[in-house]
CSV table of C-alpha atoms in Angstrom, one decimal:
chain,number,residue,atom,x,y,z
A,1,UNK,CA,0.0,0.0,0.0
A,2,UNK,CA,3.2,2.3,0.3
A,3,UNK,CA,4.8,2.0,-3.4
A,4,UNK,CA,7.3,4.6,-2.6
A,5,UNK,CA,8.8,2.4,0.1
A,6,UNK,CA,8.4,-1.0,-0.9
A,7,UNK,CA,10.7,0.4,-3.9
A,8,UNK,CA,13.6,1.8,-1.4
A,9,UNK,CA,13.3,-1.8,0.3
A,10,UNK,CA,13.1,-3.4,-2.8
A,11,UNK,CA,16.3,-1.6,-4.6
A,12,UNK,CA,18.1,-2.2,-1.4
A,13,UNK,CA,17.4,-6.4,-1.4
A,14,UNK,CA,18.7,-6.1,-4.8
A,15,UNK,CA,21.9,-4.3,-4.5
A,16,UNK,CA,22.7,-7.1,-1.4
A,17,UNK,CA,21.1,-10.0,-3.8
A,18,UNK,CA,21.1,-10.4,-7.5
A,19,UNK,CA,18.7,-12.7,-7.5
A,20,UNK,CA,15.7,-13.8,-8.8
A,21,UNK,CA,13.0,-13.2,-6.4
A,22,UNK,CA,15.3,-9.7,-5.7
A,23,UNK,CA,14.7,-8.9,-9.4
A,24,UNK,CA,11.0,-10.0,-8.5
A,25,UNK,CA,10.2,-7.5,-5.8
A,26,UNK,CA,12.1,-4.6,-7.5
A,27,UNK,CA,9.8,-5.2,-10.6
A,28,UNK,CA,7.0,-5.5,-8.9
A,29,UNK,CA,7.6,-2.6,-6.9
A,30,UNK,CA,8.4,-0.3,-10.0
A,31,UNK,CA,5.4,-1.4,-11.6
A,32,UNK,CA,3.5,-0.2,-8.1
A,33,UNK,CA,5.3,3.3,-8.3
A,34,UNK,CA,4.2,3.1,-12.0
A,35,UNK,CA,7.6,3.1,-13.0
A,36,UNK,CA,6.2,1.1,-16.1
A,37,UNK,CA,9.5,1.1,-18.3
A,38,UNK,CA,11.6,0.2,-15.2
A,39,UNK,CA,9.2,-2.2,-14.4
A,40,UNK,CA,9.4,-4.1,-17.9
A,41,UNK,CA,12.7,-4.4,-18.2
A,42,UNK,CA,12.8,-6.0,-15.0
A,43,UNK,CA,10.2,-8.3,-15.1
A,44,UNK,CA,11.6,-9.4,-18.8
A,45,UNK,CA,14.6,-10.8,-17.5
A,46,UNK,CA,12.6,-12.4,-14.3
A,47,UNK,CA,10.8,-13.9,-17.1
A,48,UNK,CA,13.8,-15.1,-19.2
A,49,UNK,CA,15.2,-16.5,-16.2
A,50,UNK,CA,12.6,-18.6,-14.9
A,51,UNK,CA,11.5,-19.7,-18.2
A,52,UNK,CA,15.4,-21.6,-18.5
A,53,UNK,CA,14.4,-22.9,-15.6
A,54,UNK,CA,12.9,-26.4,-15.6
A,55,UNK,CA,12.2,-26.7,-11.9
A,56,UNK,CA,10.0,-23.5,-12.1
A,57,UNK,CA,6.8,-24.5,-11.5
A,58,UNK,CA,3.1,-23.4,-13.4
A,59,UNK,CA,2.3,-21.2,-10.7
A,60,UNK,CA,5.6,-19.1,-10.4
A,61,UNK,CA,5.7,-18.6,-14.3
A,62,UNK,CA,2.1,-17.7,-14.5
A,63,UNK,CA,2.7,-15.3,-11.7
A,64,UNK,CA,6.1,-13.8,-13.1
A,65,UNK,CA,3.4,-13.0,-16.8
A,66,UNK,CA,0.6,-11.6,-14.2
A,67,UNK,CA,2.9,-8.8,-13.6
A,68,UNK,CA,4.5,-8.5,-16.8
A,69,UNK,CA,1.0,-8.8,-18.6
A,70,UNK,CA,0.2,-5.6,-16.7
A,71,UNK,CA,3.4,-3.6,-17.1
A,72,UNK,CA,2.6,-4.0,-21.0
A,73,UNK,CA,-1.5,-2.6,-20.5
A,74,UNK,CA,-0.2,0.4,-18.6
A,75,UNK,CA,1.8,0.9,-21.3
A,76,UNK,CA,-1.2,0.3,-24.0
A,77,UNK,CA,1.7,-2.2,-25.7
A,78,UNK,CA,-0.7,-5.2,-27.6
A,79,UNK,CA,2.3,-6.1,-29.7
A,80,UNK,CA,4.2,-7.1,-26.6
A,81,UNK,CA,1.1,-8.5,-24.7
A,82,UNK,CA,-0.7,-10.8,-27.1
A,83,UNK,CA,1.8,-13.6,-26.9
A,84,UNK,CA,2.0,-13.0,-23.3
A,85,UNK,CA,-1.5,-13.6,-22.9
A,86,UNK,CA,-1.1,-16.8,-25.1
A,87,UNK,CA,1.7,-18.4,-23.2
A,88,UNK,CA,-0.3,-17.3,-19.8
A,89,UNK,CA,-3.6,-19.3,-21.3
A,90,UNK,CA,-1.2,-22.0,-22.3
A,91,UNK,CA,0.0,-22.4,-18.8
A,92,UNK,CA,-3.8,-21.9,-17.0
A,93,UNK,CA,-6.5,-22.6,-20.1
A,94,UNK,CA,-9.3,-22.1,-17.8
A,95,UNK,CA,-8.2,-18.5,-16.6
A,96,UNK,CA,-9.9,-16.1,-18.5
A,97,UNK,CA,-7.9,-12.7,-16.8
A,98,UNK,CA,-5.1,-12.6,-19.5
A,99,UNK,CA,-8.1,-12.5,-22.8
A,100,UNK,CA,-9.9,-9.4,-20.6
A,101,UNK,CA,-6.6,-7.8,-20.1
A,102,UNK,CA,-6.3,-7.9,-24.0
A,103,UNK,CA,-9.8,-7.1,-24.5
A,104,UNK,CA,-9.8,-4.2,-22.3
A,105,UNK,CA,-6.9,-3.1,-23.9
A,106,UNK,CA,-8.3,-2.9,-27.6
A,107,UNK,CA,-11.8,-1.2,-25.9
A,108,UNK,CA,-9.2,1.6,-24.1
A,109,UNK,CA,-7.7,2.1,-27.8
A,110,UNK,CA,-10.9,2.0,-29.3
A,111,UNK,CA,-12.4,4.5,-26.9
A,112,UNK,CA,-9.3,6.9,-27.6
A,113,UNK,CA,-9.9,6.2,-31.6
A,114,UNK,CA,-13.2,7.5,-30.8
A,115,UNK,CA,-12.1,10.7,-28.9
A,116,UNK,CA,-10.5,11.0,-31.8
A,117,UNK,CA,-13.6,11.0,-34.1
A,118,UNK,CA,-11.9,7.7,-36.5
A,119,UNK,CA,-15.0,5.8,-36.2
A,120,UNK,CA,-13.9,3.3,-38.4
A,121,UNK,CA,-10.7,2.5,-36.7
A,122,UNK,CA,-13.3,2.3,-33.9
A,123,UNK,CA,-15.3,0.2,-34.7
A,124,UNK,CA,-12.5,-2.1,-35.8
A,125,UNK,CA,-11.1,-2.1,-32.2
A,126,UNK,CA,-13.9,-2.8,-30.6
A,127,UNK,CA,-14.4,-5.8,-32.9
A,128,UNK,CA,-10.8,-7.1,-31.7
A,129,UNK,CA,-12.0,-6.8,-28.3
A,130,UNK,CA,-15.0,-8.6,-29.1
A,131,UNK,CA,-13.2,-11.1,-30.1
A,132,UNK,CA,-10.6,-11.5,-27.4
A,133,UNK,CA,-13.2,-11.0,-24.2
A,134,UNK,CA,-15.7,-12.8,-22.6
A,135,UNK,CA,-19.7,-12.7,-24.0
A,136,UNK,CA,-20.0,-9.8,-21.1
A,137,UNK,CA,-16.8,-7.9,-22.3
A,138,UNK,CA,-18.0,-8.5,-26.4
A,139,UNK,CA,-21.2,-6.6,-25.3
A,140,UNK,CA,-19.6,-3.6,-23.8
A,141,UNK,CA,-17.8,-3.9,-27.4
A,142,UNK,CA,-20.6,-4.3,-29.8
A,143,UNK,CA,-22.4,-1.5,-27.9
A,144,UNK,CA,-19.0,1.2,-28.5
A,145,UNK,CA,-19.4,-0.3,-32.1
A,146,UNK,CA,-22.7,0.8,-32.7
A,147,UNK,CA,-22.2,3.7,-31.0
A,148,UNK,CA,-19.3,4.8,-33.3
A,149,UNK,CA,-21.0,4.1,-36.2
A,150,UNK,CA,-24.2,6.2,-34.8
A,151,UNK,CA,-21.8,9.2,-35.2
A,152,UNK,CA,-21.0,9.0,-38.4
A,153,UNK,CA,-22.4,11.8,-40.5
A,154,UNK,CA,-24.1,9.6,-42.5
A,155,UNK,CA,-25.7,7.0,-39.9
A,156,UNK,CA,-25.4,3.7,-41.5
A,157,UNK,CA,-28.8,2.1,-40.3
A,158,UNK,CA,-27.8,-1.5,-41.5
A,159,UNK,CA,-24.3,-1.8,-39.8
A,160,UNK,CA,-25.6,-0.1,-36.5
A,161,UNK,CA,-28.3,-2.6,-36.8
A,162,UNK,CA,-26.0,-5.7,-37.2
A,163,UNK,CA,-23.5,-4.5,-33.8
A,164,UNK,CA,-27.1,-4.1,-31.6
A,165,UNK,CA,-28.0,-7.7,-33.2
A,166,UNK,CA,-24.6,-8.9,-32.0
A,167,UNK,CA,-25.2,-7.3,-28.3
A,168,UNK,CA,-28.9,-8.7,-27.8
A,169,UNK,CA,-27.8,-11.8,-28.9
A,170,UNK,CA,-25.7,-12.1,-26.0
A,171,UNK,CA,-27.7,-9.9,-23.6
A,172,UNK,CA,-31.6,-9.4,-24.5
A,173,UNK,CA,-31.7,-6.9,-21.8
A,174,UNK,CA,-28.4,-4.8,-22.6
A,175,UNK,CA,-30.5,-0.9,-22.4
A,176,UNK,CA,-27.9,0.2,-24.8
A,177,UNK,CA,-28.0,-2.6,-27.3
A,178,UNK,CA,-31.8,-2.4,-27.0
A,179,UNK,CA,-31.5,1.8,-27.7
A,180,UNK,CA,-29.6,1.6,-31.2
A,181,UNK,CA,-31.4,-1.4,-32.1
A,182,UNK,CA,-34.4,1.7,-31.9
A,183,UNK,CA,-31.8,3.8,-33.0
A,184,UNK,CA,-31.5,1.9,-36.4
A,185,UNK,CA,-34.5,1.1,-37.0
A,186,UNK,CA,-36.2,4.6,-36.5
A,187,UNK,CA,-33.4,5.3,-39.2
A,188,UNK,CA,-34.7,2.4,-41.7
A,189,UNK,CA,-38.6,3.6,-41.0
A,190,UNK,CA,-37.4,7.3,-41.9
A,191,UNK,CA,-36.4,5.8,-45.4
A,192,UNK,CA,-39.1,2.8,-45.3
A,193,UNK,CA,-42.3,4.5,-44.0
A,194,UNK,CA,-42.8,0.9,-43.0
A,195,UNK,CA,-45.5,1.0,-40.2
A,196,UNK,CA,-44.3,-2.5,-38.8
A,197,UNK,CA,-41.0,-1.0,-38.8
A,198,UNK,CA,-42.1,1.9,-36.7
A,199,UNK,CA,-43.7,-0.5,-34.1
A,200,UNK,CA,-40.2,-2.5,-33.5
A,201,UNK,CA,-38.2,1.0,-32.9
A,202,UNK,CA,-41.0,1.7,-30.9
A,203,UNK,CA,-41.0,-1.5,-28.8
A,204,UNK,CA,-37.0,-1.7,-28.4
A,205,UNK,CA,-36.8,2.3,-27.3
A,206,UNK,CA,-39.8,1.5,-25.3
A,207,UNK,CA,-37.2,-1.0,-23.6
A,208,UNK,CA,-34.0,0.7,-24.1
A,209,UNK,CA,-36.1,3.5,-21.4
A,210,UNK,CA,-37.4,1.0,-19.2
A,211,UNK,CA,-33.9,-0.4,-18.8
A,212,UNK,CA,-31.9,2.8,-18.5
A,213,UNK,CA,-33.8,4.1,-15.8
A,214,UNK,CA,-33.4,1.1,-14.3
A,215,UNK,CA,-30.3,1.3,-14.0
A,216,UNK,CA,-29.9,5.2,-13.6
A,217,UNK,CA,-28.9,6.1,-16.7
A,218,UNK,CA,-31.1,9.2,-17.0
A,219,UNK,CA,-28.7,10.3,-20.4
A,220,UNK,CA,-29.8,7.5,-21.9
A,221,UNK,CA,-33.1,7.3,-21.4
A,222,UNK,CA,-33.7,10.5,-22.2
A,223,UNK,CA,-32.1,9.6,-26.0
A,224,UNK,CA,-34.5,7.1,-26.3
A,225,UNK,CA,-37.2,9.5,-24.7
A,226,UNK,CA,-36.5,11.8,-27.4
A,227,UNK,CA,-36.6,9.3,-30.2
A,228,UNK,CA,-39.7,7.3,-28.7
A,229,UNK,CA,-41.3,11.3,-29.4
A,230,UNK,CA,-40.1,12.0,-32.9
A,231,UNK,CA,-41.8,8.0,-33.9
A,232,UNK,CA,-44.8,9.2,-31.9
A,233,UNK,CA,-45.5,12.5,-33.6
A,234,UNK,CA,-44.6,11.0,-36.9
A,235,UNK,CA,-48.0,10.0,-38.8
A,236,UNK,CA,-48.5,6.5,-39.8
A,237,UNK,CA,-47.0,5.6,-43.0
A,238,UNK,CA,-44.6,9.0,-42.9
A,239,UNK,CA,-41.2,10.0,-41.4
Protein backbone atom coordinates (compact mmCIF):
# COMPACT_ATOMS: atom_id res chain seq x y z
CA UNK A 1 0.00 0.00 0.00
CA UNK A 2 3.16 2.30 0.31
CA UNK A 3 4.84 1.96 -3.35
CA UNK A 4 7.30 4.61 -2.62
CA UNK A 5 8.76 2.42 0.14
CA UNK A 6 8.35 -1.02 -0.88
CA UNK A 7 10.74 0.44 -3.86
CA UNK A 8 13.63 1.79 -1.37
CA UNK A 9 13.28 -1.84 0.33
CA UNK A 10 13.06 -3.41 -2.80
CA UNK A 11 16.31 -1.55 -4.62
CA UNK A 12 18.09 -2.25 -1.45
CA UNK A 13 17.39 -6.40 -1.36
CA UNK A 14 18.70 -6.10 -4.75
CA UNK A 15 21.88 -4.26 -4.51
CA UNK A 16 22.72 -7.15 -1.38
CA UNK A 17 21.13 -10.03 -3.75
CA UNK A 18 21.07 -10.44 -7.48
CA UNK A 19 18.74 -12.69 -7.46
CA UNK A 20 15.72 -13.78 -8.77
CA UNK A 21 13.05 -13.19 -6.41
CA UNK A 22 15.31 -9.71 -5.73
CA UNK A 23 14.73 -8.89 -9.36
CA UNK A 24 10.97 -10.00 -8.53
CA UNK A 25 10.22 -7.53 -5.81
CA UNK A 26 12.10 -4.59 -7.48
CA UNK A 27 9.84 -5.19 -10.63
CA UNK A 28 7.03 -5.55 -8.87
CA UNK A 29 7.58 -2.64 -6.87
CA UNK A 30 8.37 -0.35 -9.97
CA UNK A 31 5.41 -1.45 -11.59
CA UNK A 32 3.45 -0.22 -8.14
CA UNK A 33 5.30 3.32 -8.31
CA UNK A 34 4.19 3.11 -11.99
CA UNK A 35 7.57 3.15 -12.96
CA UNK A 36 6.20 1.13 -16.09
CA UNK A 37 9.48 1.09 -18.33
CA UNK A 38 11.59 0.16 -15.24
CA UNK A 39 9.23 -2.17 -14.38
CA UNK A 40 9.43 -4.10 -17.89
CA UNK A 41 12.68 -4.43 -18.20
CA UNK A 42 12.77 -5.96 -14.98
CA UNK A 43 10.21 -8.29 -15.09
CA UNK A 44 11.64 -9.43 -18.83
CA UNK A 45 14.65 -10.76 -17.50
CA UNK A 46 12.63 -12.42 -14.33
CA UNK A 47 10.84 -13.89 -17.05
CA UNK A 48 13.78 -15.10 -19.22
CA UNK A 49 15.21 -16.47 -16.16
CA UNK A 50 12.59 -18.62 -14.94
CA UNK A 51 11.46 -19.66 -18.21
CA UNK A 52 15.40 -21.61 -18.48
CA UNK A 53 14.44 -22.94 -15.58
CA UNK A 54 12.88 -26.45 -15.57
CA UNK A 55 12.18 -26.75 -11.95
CA UNK A 56 9.98 -23.48 -12.07
CA UNK A 57 6.75 -24.45 -11.45
CA UNK A 58 3.10 -23.44 -13.36
CA UNK A 59 2.27 -21.19 -10.68
CA UNK A 60 5.60 -19.10 -10.41
CA UNK A 61 5.74 -18.64 -14.31
CA UNK A 62 2.13 -17.69 -14.54
CA UNK A 63 2.67 -15.31 -11.67
CA UNK A 64 6.12 -13.77 -13.11
CA UNK A 65 3.39 -12.99 -16.76
CA UNK A 66 0.61 -11.63 -14.24
CA UNK A 67 2.90 -8.77 -13.63
CA UNK A 68 4.54 -8.51 -16.83
CA UNK A 69 1.05 -8.80 -18.56
CA UNK A 70 0.17 -5.63 -16.67
CA UNK A 71 3.37 -3.62 -17.14
CA UNK A 72 2.62 -4.00 -21.02
CA UNK A 73 -1.47 -2.57 -20.51
CA UNK A 74 -0.18 0.43 -18.56
CA UNK A 75 1.82 0.94 -21.25
CA UNK A 76 -1.25 0.30 -24.04
CA UNK A 77 1.72 -2.24 -25.72
CA UNK A 78 -0.68 -5.18 -27.65
CA UNK A 79 2.30 -6.09 -29.66
CA UNK A 80 4.18 -7.10 -26.63
CA UNK A 81 1.11 -8.54 -24.69
CA UNK A 82 -0.74 -10.85 -27.11
CA UNK A 83 1.84 -13.56 -26.91
CA UNK A 84 1.97 -12.99 -23.29
CA UNK A 85 -1.45 -13.57 -22.85
CA UNK A 86 -1.07 -16.79 -25.10
CA UNK A 87 1.71 -18.36 -23.22
CA UNK A 88 -0.26 -17.35 -19.80
CA UNK A 89 -3.64 -19.29 -21.33
CA UNK A 90 -1.25 -22.00 -22.34
CA UNK A 91 0.01 -22.43 -18.79
CA UNK A 92 -3.77 -21.93 -17.04
CA UNK A 93 -6.55 -22.61 -20.11
CA UNK A 94 -9.29 -22.07 -17.83
CA UNK A 95 -8.16 -18.48 -16.57
CA UNK A 96 -9.86 -16.07 -18.54
CA UNK A 97 -7.91 -12.71 -16.83
CA UNK A 98 -5.09 -12.56 -19.45
CA UNK A 99 -8.11 -12.53 -22.78
CA UNK A 100 -9.91 -9.43 -20.56
CA UNK A 101 -6.65 -7.78 -20.09
CA UNK A 102 -6.29 -7.86 -24.02
CA UNK A 103 -9.79 -7.06 -24.54
CA UNK A 104 -9.76 -4.19 -22.31
CA UNK A 105 -6.86 -3.15 -23.94
CA UNK A 106 -8.34 -2.92 -27.63
CA UNK A 107 -11.84 -1.19 -25.87
CA UNK A 108 -9.23 1.55 -24.13
CA UNK A 109 -7.66 2.06 -27.76
CA UNK A 110 -10.93 1.96 -29.35
CA UNK A 111 -12.44 4.52 -26.88
CA UNK A 112 -9.26 6.85 -27.60
CA UNK A 113 -9.86 6.21 -31.64
CA UNK A 114 -13.25 7.52 -30.84
CA UNK A 115 -12.07 10.66 -28.93
CA UNK A 116 -10.45 11.05 -31.84
CA UNK A 117 -13.56 11.01 -34.12
CA UNK A 118 -11.92 7.67 -36.53
CA UNK A 119 -14.98 5.75 -36.18
CA UNK A 120 -13.85 3.31 -38.36
CA UNK A 121 -10.72 2.50 -36.71
CA UNK A 122 -13.26 2.29 -33.85
CA UNK A 123 -15.26 0.17 -34.73
CA UNK A 124 -12.46 -2.08 -35.79
CA UNK A 125 -11.09 -2.14 -32.23
CA UNK A 126 -13.87 -2.83 -30.56
CA UNK A 127 -14.36 -5.82 -32.92
CA UNK A 128 -10.82 -7.09 -31.73
CA UNK A 129 -11.97 -6.80 -28.35
CA UNK A 130 -15.05 -8.57 -29.06
CA UNK A 131 -13.18 -11.13 -30.13
CA UNK A 132 -10.61 -11.49 -27.40
CA UNK A 133 -13.16 -10.99 -24.17
CA UNK A 134 -15.71 -12.82 -22.55
CA UNK A 135 -19.67 -12.73 -23.97
CA UNK A 136 -19.98 -9.79 -21.11
CA UNK A 137 -16.83 -7.93 -22.34
CA UNK A 138 -17.95 -8.46 -26.35
CA UNK A 139 -21.25 -6.60 -25.30
CA UNK A 140 -19.61 -3.55 -23.82
CA UNK A 141 -17.77 -3.86 -27.38
CA UNK A 142 -20.63 -4.25 -29.82
CA UNK A 143 -22.43 -1.52 -27.89
CA UNK A 144 -19.02 1.17 -28.50
CA UNK A 145 -19.39 -0.34 -32.11
CA UNK A 146 -22.71 0.84 -32.71
CA UNK A 147 -22.20 3.69 -31.02
CA UNK A 148 -19.33 4.78 -33.30
CA UNK A 149 -21.05 4.06 -36.25
CA UNK A 150 -24.21 6.16 -34.81
CA UNK A 151 -21.82 9.20 -35.16
CA UNK A 152 -21.03 8.97 -38.35
CA UNK A 153 -22.40 11.81 -40.53
CA UNK A 154 -24.11 9.65 -42.50
CA UNK A 155 -25.68 7.04 -39.86
CA UNK A 156 -25.42 3.68 -41.51
CA UNK A 157 -28.78 2.10 -40.33
CA UNK A 158 -27.83 -1.49 -41.48
CA UNK A 159 -24.30 -1.82 -39.76
CA UNK A 160 -25.63 -0.11 -36.53
CA UNK A 161 -28.33 -2.64 -36.75
CA UNK A 162 -25.97 -5.72 -37.19
CA UNK A 163 -23.52 -4.52 -33.80
CA UNK A 164 -27.13 -4.11 -31.56
CA UNK A 165 -28.02 -7.66 -33.25
CA UNK A 166 -24.64 -8.88 -32.05
CA UNK A 167 -25.19 -7.28 -28.33
CA UNK A 168 -28.94 -8.70 -27.83
CA UNK A 169 -27.84 -11.78 -28.89
CA UNK A 170 -25.66 -12.10 -26.00
CA UNK A 171 -27.67 -9.93 -23.60
CA UNK A 172 -31.59 -9.43 -24.50
CA UNK A 173 -31.73 -6.86 -21.76
CA UNK A 174 -28.42 -4.78 -22.58
CA UNK A 175 -30.49 -0.87 -22.40
CA UNK A 176 -27.86 0.24 -24.82
CA UNK A 177 -28.00 -2.63 -27.32
CA UNK A 178 -31.76 -2.43 -27.04
CA UNK A 179 -31.51 1.76 -27.68
CA UNK A 180 -29.55 1.55 -31.17
CA UNK A 181 -31.42 -1.37 -32.13
CA UNK A 182 -34.38 1.67 -31.87
CA UNK A 183 -31.76 3.81 -33.02
CA UNK A 184 -31.45 1.93 -36.45
CA UNK A 185 -34.55 1.12 -36.97
CA UNK A 186 -36.15 4.58 -36.49
CA UNK A 187 -33.38 5.33 -39.18
CA UNK A 188 -34.70 2.41 -41.73
CA UNK A 189 -38.57 3.64 -41.01
CA UNK A 190 -37.40 7.31 -41.87
CA UNK A 191 -36.40 5.83 -45.43
CA UNK A 192 -39.09 2.84 -45.32
CA UNK A 193 -42.32 4.51 -43.95
CA UNK A 194 -42.77 0.87 -42.98
CA UNK A 195 -45.49 1.01 -40.22
CA UNK A 196 -44.25 -2.53 -38.77
CA UNK A 197 -41.04 -0.96 -38.81
CA UNK A 198 -42.12 1.88 -36.69
CA UNK A 199 -43.65 -0.51 -34.06
CA UNK A 200 -40.19 -2.50 -33.46
CA UNK A 201 -38.18 1.05 -32.90
CA UNK A 202 -40.97 1.74 -30.89
CA UNK A 203 -41.03 -1.50 -28.84
CA UNK A 204 -37.00 -1.70 -28.35
CA UNK A 205 -36.85 2.34 -27.32
CA UNK A 206 -39.76 1.50 -25.33
CA UNK A 207 -37.15 -1.00 -23.60
CA UNK A 208 -34.02 0.74 -24.13
CA UNK A 209 -36.08 3.54 -21.42
CA UNK A 210 -37.37 0.99 -19.16
CA UNK A 211 -33.88 -0.36 -18.78
CA UNK A 212 -31.94 2.79 -18.45
CA UNK A 213 -33.78 4.15 -15.84
CA UNK A 214 -33.39 1.07 -14.32
CA UNK A 215 -30.27 1.33 -13.96
CA UNK A 216 -29.94 5.19 -13.64
CA UNK A 217 -28.90 6.06 -16.73
CA UNK A 218 -31.12 9.23 -16.98
CA UNK A 219 -28.71 10.35 -20.37
CA UNK A 220 -29.84 7.48 -21.89
CA UNK A 221 -33.06 7.33 -21.37
CA UNK A 222 -33.75 10.52 -22.17
CA UNK A 223 -32.08 9.63 -26.01
CA UNK A 224 -34.55 7.06 -26.28
CA UNK A 225 -37.17 9.52 -24.72
CA UNK A 226 -36.47 11.84 -27.40
CA UNK A 227 -36.60 9.27 -30.20
CA UNK A 228 -39.67 7.28 -28.71
CA UNK A 229 -41.33 11.25 -29.40
CA UNK A 230 -40.12 11.97 -32.94
CA UNK A 231 -41.85 8.01 -33.86
CA UNK A 232 -44.85 9.16 -31.88
CA UNK A 233 -45.47 12.46 -33.64
CA UNK A 234 -44.61 10.98 -36.93
CA UNK A 235 -47.97 10.02 -38.77
CA UNK A 236 -48.50 6.50 -39.82
CA UNK A 237 -46.96 5.60 -42.98
CA UNK A 238 -44.64 8.98 -42.91
CA UNK A 239 -41.18 9.96 -41.38
Amino acid sequence: QDPARALGFAQKAYEIDHSTNSRFALGVSQLAAKQYTDAIATLQAVHATVFADPHANTQTRYGVDQYLLQAYSETGDLTAAQPLAVEMHRLEPANTSPQQEIAALYVTQGNAAMTAKNYDQAVALYDQAAAAGTPQVAVIAYDRAANALANETHPDAARIKTYADKALALDPNDAIANFFEGFALAEQYSASHTASTKQQAINYLTKADTLAKAAGDQSLAQNAERLLSQLNAAPAGMP
